[in-house]
Every structure is written in C-alpha cells, then in structure tokens.
GROMACS .gro file of C-alpha atoms in nm:
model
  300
    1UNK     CA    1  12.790  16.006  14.832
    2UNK     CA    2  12.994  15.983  14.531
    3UNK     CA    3  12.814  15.621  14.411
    4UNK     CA    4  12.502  15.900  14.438
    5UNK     CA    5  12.637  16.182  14.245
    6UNK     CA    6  12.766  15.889  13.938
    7UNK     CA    7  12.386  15.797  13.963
    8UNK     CA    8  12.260  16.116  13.778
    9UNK     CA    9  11.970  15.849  13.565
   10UNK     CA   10  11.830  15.693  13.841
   11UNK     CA   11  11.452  15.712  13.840
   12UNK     CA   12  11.347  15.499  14.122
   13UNK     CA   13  11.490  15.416  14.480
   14UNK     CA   14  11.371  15.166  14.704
   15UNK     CA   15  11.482  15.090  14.999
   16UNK     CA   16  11.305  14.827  15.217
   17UNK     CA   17  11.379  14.567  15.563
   18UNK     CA   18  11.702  14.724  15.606
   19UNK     CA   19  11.733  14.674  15.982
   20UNK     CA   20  12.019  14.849  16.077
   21UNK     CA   21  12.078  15.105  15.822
   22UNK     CA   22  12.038  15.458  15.995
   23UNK     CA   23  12.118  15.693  15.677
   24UNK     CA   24  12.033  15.708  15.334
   25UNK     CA   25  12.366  15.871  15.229
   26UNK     CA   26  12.705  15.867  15.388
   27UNK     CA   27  12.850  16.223  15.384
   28UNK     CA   28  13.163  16.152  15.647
   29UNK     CA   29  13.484  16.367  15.533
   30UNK     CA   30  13.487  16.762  15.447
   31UNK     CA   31  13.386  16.849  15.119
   32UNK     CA   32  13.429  17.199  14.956
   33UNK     CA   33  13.141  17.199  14.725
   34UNK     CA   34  12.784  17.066  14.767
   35UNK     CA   35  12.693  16.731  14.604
   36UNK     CA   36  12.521  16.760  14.324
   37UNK     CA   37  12.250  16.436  14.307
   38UNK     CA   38  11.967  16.267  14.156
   39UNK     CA   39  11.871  16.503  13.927
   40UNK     CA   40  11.630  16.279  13.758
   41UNK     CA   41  11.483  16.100  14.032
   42UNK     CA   42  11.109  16.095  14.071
   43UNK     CA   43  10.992  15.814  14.311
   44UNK     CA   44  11.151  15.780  14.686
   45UNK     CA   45  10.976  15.444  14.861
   46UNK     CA   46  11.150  15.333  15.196
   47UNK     CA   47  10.992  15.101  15.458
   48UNK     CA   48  11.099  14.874  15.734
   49UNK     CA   49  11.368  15.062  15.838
   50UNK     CA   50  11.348  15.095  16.186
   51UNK     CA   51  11.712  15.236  16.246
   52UNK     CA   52  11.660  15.518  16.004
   53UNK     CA   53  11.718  15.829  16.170
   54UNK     CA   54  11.776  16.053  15.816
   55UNK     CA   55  11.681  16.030  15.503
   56UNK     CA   56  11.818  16.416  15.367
   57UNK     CA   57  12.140  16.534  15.404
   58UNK     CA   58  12.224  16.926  15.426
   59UNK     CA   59  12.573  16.844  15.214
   60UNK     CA   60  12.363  16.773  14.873
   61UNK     CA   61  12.320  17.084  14.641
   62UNK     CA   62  11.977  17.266  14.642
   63UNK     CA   63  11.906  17.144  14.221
   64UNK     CA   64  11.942  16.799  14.413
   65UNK     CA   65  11.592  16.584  14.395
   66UNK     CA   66  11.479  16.828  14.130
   67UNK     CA   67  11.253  16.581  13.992
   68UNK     CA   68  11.091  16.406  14.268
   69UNK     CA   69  10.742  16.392  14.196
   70UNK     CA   70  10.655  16.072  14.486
   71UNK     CA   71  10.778  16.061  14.827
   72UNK     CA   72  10.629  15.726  15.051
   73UNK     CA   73  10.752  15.628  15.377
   74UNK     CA   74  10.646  15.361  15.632
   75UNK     CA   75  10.778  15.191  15.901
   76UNK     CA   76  11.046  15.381  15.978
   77UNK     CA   77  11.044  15.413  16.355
   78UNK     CA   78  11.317  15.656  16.444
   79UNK     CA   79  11.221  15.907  16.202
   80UNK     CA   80  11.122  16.191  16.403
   81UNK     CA   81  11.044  16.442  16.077
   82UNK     CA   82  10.986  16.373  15.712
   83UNK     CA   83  11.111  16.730  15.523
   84UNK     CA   84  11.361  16.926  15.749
   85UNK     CA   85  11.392  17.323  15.679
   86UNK     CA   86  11.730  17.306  15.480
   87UNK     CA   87  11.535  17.106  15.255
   88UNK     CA   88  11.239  17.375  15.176
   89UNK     CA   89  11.301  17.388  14.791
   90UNK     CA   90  11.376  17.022  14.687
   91UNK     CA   91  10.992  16.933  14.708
   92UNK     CA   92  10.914  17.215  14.476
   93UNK     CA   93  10.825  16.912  14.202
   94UNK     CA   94  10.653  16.700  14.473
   95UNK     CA   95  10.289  16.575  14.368
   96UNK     CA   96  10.223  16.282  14.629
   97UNK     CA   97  10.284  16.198  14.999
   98UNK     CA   98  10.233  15.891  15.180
   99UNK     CA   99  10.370  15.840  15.534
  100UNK     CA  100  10.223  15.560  15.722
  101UNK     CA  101  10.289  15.377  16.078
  102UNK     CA  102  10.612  15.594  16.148
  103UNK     CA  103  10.577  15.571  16.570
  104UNK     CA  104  10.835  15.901  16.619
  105UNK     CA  105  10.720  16.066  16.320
  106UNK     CA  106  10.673  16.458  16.472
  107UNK     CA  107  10.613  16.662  16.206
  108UNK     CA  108  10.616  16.613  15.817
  109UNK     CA  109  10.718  16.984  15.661
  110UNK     CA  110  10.970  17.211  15.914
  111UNK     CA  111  10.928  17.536  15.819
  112UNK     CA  112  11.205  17.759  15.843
  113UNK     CA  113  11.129  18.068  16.113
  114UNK     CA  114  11.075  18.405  15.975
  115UNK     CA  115  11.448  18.524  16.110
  116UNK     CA  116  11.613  18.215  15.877
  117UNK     CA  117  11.426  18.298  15.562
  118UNK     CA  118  11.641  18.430  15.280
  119UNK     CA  119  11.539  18.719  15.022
  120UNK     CA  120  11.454  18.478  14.716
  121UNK     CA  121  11.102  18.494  14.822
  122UNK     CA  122  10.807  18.230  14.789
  123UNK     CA  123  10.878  17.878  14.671
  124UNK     CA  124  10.583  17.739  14.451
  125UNK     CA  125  10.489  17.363  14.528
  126UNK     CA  126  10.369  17.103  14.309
  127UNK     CA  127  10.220  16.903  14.578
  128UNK     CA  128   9.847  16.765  14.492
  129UNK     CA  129   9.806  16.461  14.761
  130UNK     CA  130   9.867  16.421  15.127
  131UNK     CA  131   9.789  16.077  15.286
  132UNK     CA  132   9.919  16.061  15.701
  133UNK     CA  133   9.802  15.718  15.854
  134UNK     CA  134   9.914  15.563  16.224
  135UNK     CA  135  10.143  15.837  16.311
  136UNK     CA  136  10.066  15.868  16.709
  137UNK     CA  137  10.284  16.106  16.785
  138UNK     CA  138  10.277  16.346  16.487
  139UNK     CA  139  10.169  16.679  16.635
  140UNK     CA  140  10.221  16.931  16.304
  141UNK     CA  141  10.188  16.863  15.948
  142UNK     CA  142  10.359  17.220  15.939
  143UNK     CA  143  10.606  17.266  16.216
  144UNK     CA  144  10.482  17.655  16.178
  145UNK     CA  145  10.243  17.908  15.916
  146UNK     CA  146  10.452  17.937  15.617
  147UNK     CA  147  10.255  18.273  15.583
  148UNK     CA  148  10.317  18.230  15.226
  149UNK     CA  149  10.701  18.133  15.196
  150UNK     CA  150  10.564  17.814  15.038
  151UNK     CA  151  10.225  17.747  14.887
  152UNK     CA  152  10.018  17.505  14.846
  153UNK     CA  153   9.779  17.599  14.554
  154UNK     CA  154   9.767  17.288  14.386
  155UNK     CA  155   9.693  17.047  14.677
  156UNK     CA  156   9.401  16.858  14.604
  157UNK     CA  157   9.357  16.609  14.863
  158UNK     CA  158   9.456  16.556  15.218
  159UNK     CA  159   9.380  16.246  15.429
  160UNK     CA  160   9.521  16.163  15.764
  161UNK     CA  161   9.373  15.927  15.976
  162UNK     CA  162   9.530  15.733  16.358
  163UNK     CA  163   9.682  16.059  16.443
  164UNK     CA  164   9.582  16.123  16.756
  165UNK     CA  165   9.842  16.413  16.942
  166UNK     CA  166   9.723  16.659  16.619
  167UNK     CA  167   9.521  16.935  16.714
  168UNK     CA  168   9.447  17.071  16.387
  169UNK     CA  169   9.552  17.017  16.000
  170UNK     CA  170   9.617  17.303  15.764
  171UNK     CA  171   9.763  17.636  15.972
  172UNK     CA  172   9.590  17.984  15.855
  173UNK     CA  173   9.805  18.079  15.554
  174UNK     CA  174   9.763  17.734  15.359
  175UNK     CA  175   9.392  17.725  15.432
  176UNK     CA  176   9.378  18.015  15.225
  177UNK     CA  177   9.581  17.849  14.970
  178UNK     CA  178   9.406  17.537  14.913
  179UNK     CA  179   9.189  17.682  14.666
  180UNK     CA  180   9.201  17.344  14.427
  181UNK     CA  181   9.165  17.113  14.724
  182UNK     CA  182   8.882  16.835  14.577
  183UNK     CA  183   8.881  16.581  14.918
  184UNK     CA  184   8.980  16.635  15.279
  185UNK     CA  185   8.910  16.315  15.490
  186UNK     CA  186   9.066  16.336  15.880
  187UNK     CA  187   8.941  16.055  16.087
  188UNK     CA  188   8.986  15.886  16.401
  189UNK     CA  189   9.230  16.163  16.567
  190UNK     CA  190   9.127  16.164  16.938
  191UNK     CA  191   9.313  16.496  17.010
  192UNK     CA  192   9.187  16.705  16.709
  193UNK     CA  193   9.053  17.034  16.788
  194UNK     CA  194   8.999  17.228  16.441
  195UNK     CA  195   9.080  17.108  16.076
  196UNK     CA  196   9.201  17.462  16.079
  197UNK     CA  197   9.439  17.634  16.291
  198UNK     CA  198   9.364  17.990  16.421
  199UNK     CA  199   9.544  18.276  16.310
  200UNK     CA  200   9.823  18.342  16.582
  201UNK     CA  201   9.761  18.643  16.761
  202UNK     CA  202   9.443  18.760  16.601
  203UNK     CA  203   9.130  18.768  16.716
  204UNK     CA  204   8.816  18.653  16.563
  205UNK     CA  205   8.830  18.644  16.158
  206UNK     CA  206   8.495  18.744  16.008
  207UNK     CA  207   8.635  18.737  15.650
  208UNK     CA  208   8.502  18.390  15.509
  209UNK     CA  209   8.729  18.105  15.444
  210UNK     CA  210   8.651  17.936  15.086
  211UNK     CA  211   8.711  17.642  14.981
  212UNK     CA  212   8.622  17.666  14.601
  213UNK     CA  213   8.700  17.339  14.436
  214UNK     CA  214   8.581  17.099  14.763
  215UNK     CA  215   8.292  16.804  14.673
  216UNK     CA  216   8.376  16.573  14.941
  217UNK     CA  217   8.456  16.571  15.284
  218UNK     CA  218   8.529  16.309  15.526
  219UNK     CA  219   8.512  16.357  15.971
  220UNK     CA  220   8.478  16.048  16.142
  221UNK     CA  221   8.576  15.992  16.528
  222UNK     CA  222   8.705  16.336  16.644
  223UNK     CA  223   8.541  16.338  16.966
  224UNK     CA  224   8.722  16.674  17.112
  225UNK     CA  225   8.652  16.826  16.753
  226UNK     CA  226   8.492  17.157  16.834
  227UNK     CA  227   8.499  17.392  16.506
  228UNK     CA  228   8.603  17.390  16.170
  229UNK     CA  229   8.812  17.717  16.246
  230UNK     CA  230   8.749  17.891  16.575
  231UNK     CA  231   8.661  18.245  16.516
  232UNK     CA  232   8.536  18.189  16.124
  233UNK     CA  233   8.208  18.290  16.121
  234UNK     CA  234   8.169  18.137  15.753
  235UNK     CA  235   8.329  17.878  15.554
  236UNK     CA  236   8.252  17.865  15.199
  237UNK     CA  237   8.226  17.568  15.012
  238UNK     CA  238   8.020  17.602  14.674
  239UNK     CA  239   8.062  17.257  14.529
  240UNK     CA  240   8.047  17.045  14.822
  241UNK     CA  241   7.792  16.792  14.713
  242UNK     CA  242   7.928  16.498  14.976
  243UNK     CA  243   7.993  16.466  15.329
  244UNK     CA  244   8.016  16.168  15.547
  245UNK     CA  245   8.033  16.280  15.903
  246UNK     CA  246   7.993  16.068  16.229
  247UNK     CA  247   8.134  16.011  16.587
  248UNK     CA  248   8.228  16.440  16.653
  249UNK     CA  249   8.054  16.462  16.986
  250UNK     CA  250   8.152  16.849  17.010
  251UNK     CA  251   8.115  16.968  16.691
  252UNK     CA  252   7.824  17.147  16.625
  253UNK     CA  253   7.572  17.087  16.316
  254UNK     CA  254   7.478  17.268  16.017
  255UNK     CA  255   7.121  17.329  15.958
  256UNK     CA  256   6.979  17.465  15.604
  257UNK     CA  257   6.846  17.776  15.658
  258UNK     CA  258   6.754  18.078  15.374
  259UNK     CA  259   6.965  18.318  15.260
  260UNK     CA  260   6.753  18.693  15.307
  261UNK     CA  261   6.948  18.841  15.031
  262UNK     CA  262   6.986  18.567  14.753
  263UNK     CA  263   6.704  18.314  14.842
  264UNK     CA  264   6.934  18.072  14.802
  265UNK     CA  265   6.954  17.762  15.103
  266UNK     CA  266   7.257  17.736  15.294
  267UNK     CA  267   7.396  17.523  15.552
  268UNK     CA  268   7.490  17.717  15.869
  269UNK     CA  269   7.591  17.604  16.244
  270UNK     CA  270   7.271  17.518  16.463
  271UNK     CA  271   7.259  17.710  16.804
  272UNK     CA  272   7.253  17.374  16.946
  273UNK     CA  273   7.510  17.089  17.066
  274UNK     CA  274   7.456  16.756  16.940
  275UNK     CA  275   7.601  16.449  17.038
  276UNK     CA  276   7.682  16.253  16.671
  277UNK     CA  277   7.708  15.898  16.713
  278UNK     CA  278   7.550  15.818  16.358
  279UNK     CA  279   7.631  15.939  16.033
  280UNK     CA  280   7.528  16.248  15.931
  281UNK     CA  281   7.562  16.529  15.711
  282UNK     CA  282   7.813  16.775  15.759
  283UNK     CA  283   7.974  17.070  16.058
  284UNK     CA  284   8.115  17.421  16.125
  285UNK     CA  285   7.936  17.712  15.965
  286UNK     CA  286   7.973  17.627  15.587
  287UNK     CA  287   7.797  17.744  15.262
  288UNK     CA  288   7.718  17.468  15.070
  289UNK     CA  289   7.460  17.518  14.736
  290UNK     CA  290   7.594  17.235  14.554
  291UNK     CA  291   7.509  17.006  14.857
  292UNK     CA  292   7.139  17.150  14.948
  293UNK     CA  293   7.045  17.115  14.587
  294UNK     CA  294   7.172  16.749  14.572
  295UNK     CA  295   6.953  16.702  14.896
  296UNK     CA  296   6.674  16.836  14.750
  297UNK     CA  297   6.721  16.680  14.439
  298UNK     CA  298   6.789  16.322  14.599
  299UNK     CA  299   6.410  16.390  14.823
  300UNK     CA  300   6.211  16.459  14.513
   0.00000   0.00000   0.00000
C-alpha cells in the first residue's frame, strides 16, 4: 500500500495472467489513518486472474479512485462481486463497465441496506455504459433498490448477454432513473423473467414507466421472459425507432392499435400468447410513435 499511495500520477493499471495473485493491494499491519490513493487514475483493466478474490480494499480513503472513469474485468474466476458497499462513492466518476466470463461473479453493485446508510444523502453517478457477458452465476446487477441513494441518470446503455441465473435487470428505482438510456440489449439469459424488477411490496403500478431517450432495443433468447415489468400497464418509449426481438416464447406482442384521444398509433400488448421463434418487432405494453411512423414510413 505505500508503493500505491507514492503513485499519486498513475493513469492506467493493468494487470493481466497473474495466476496466483489473490489481491490487488496488500493492506497487512494496523494503520491509523486511511490510505489516501490513486487520485488520478482513470482506467482499471485486469484479466486472467483466476486467484483474485479482491480487487478494493476498505483501508483506502473515500477521495481514493476519484478519477476512475473505466473499470473492465475478465477472467477473474474467484471474484464473487465487482463494487462492494464500502465502496458506494468511489464510482461517482465511473462512465464505462465491462465484466466478461467471471464464473463466481454474483453481483456487480452491493448496495448498502437502508439501516447502513449515512445522512450525506444521494451519491450522483457518472456511469453511461454497462456491458455483462458470460457471467453464469450473476444473479443481481444491484444486490438491492438503491431507492435513490445512488442514481443512475446518465446511463445510456446497458448490455448483458450469457447470464442465465438473472431474473431481471434494472430494480424499480433506477428504471425510473434511466431517463438518458439510448440502447438496452439483454440476450440469451435462460432464467430472465422481467427487464424490470417489480416494486417490492406494492401491488400493481398503473403510473407509466418512460423511457424518454430509448431508439433501440435488443431481446433475443429469453425463453421464460414474461413482461417487461409485471404490473406496468404502460411503458413509454417515444423515440424507439428499432427493435430486434426473437426467441421470447412467453412474452407477449405488441400490436399497433389507435389512440381514442390523440389519433396517434401506438404499440400495445396483444391479448394473445405467441410463441417467437423469428425475429420480430418488439414486447410488453410500450408506446412507441417514433417506431410506428418509421413502419409506416419504411411500407410506403
């Protein structure tokens, strides 16, 4: 730790096809004082590391990793989480995530329970792009709802694909936060129930979910995919001009129907179960303008 805290310029680390190294940082011995470290580091890359067991250490100072803007892990077996909670305000700077073929990997952000939060109030992230790939036994992206602790206004897109013990993506709160999210592609997940989770403890939610920035959107191979978000009755999606759908067995289909009060044509849920083996265009009851007009456009 103190060949870290002399390293206050360091810019880059990476780590890679180091067998039998199981920590980043060795904190042995009682210190009185937090380490304070990479301050300006922005890019974290570490791979091949199948005796990593931890990457962040609770002994570093919370200005630590200030600037850390990238964050890409893969093939590191005996990680079992990517962000522990002690750890909730070092990503605050974070713009990209990539964690790919981590076999232990559980859950990327722990969330700190309600009783453990402190009185400085929300932390604002950065983060703009998620990318989970071959993670089999990841079963949270969020180990709980950060009911607005953290945000995540600025995410734009999301894509995790090969995760098949997740059940759903984005829980309640950061649904609602996602307001700049452009892309959302989640494919091949075998256990994947809802891209969003339900609200715990509520009942059905007629207030309408938007999604005001979204143009493309990506399901492939969720065969025991049922809704969007159980209990939505609408999800709102303005500019959604792209959707690539195929393999969702369970998931019912939009059809375009006509709005009584605006004229306008939307894309709701069909009465009807379809079995989707071919590519089609989109699920879940969503309002869509931008992507009926490019239909219509594309059939003149």
């Amino acid at each position: 730790m103190s060949v870290a805290c002399n390293l206050r310029n360091l810019k880059g680390l990476f780590v890679s096809g180091c067998q039998m190294m199981e920590k980043i940082f060795n904190t042995e011995g009682n210190n009185e004082y937090k380490a304070f470290v990479f301050p300006k580091l922005e890019e974290i890359h570490f791979s091949e590391m199948n005796m990593l067991i931890d990457i962040w250490q609770v002994e570093v100072s919370i200005d630590s990793f200030c600037s850390l803007i990238s964050v890409h892990i893969e093939q590191c077996e005996k990680l079992d989480k990517i962000f522990p909670s002690h750890i909730e305000g070092w990503y605050a700077n974070l713009e990209n995530l990539k964690v790919v073929d981590c076999g232990s990997v559980e859950v990327i952000f722990v969330i700190k329970d309600f009783q453990q939060r402190n009185v400085y109030g929300a932390i604002d992230t950065n983060l703009q792009s998620i990318f989970l790939k071959e993670l089999p036994k990841l079963k949270q992206v969020w180990s709980i709802d950060p009911r607005g602790i953290l945000n995540f206004k600025k995410l734009q897109s999301i894509d995790v694909s090969f995760c098949n013990k997740l059940r759903n993506v984005f829980p309640a709160s950061v649904a609602k936060d996602v307001q700049k999210i452009e892309y959302i592609s989640i494919t091949n997940c075998e256990k994947m129930m809802e891209i969003v989770a339900r609200e715990d403890g509520l009942e059905a939610n007629n207030e309408p979910l938007v999604f005001h920035e979204l143009t493309n959107m990506k399901l492939y191979y969720l065969p025991n995919m049922e809704h969007f978000c159980k209990g939505r009755h609408t999800i709102w999606c303005p500019k959604l001009s792209k959707l690539t759908m195929a393999c969702c067995r369970k998931l019912e289909i939009f059809q375009r129907e006509r709005n009584e009060r605006t004229n306008e044509e939307v894309a709701n849920f069909s009465t009807s179960k379809k079995a989707l083996d071919e590519p089609l265009q989109l699920t879940a009851l969503v309002e869509m303008p931008d992507l009926v007009r490019a239909a219509n456009e594309d059939a003149r």
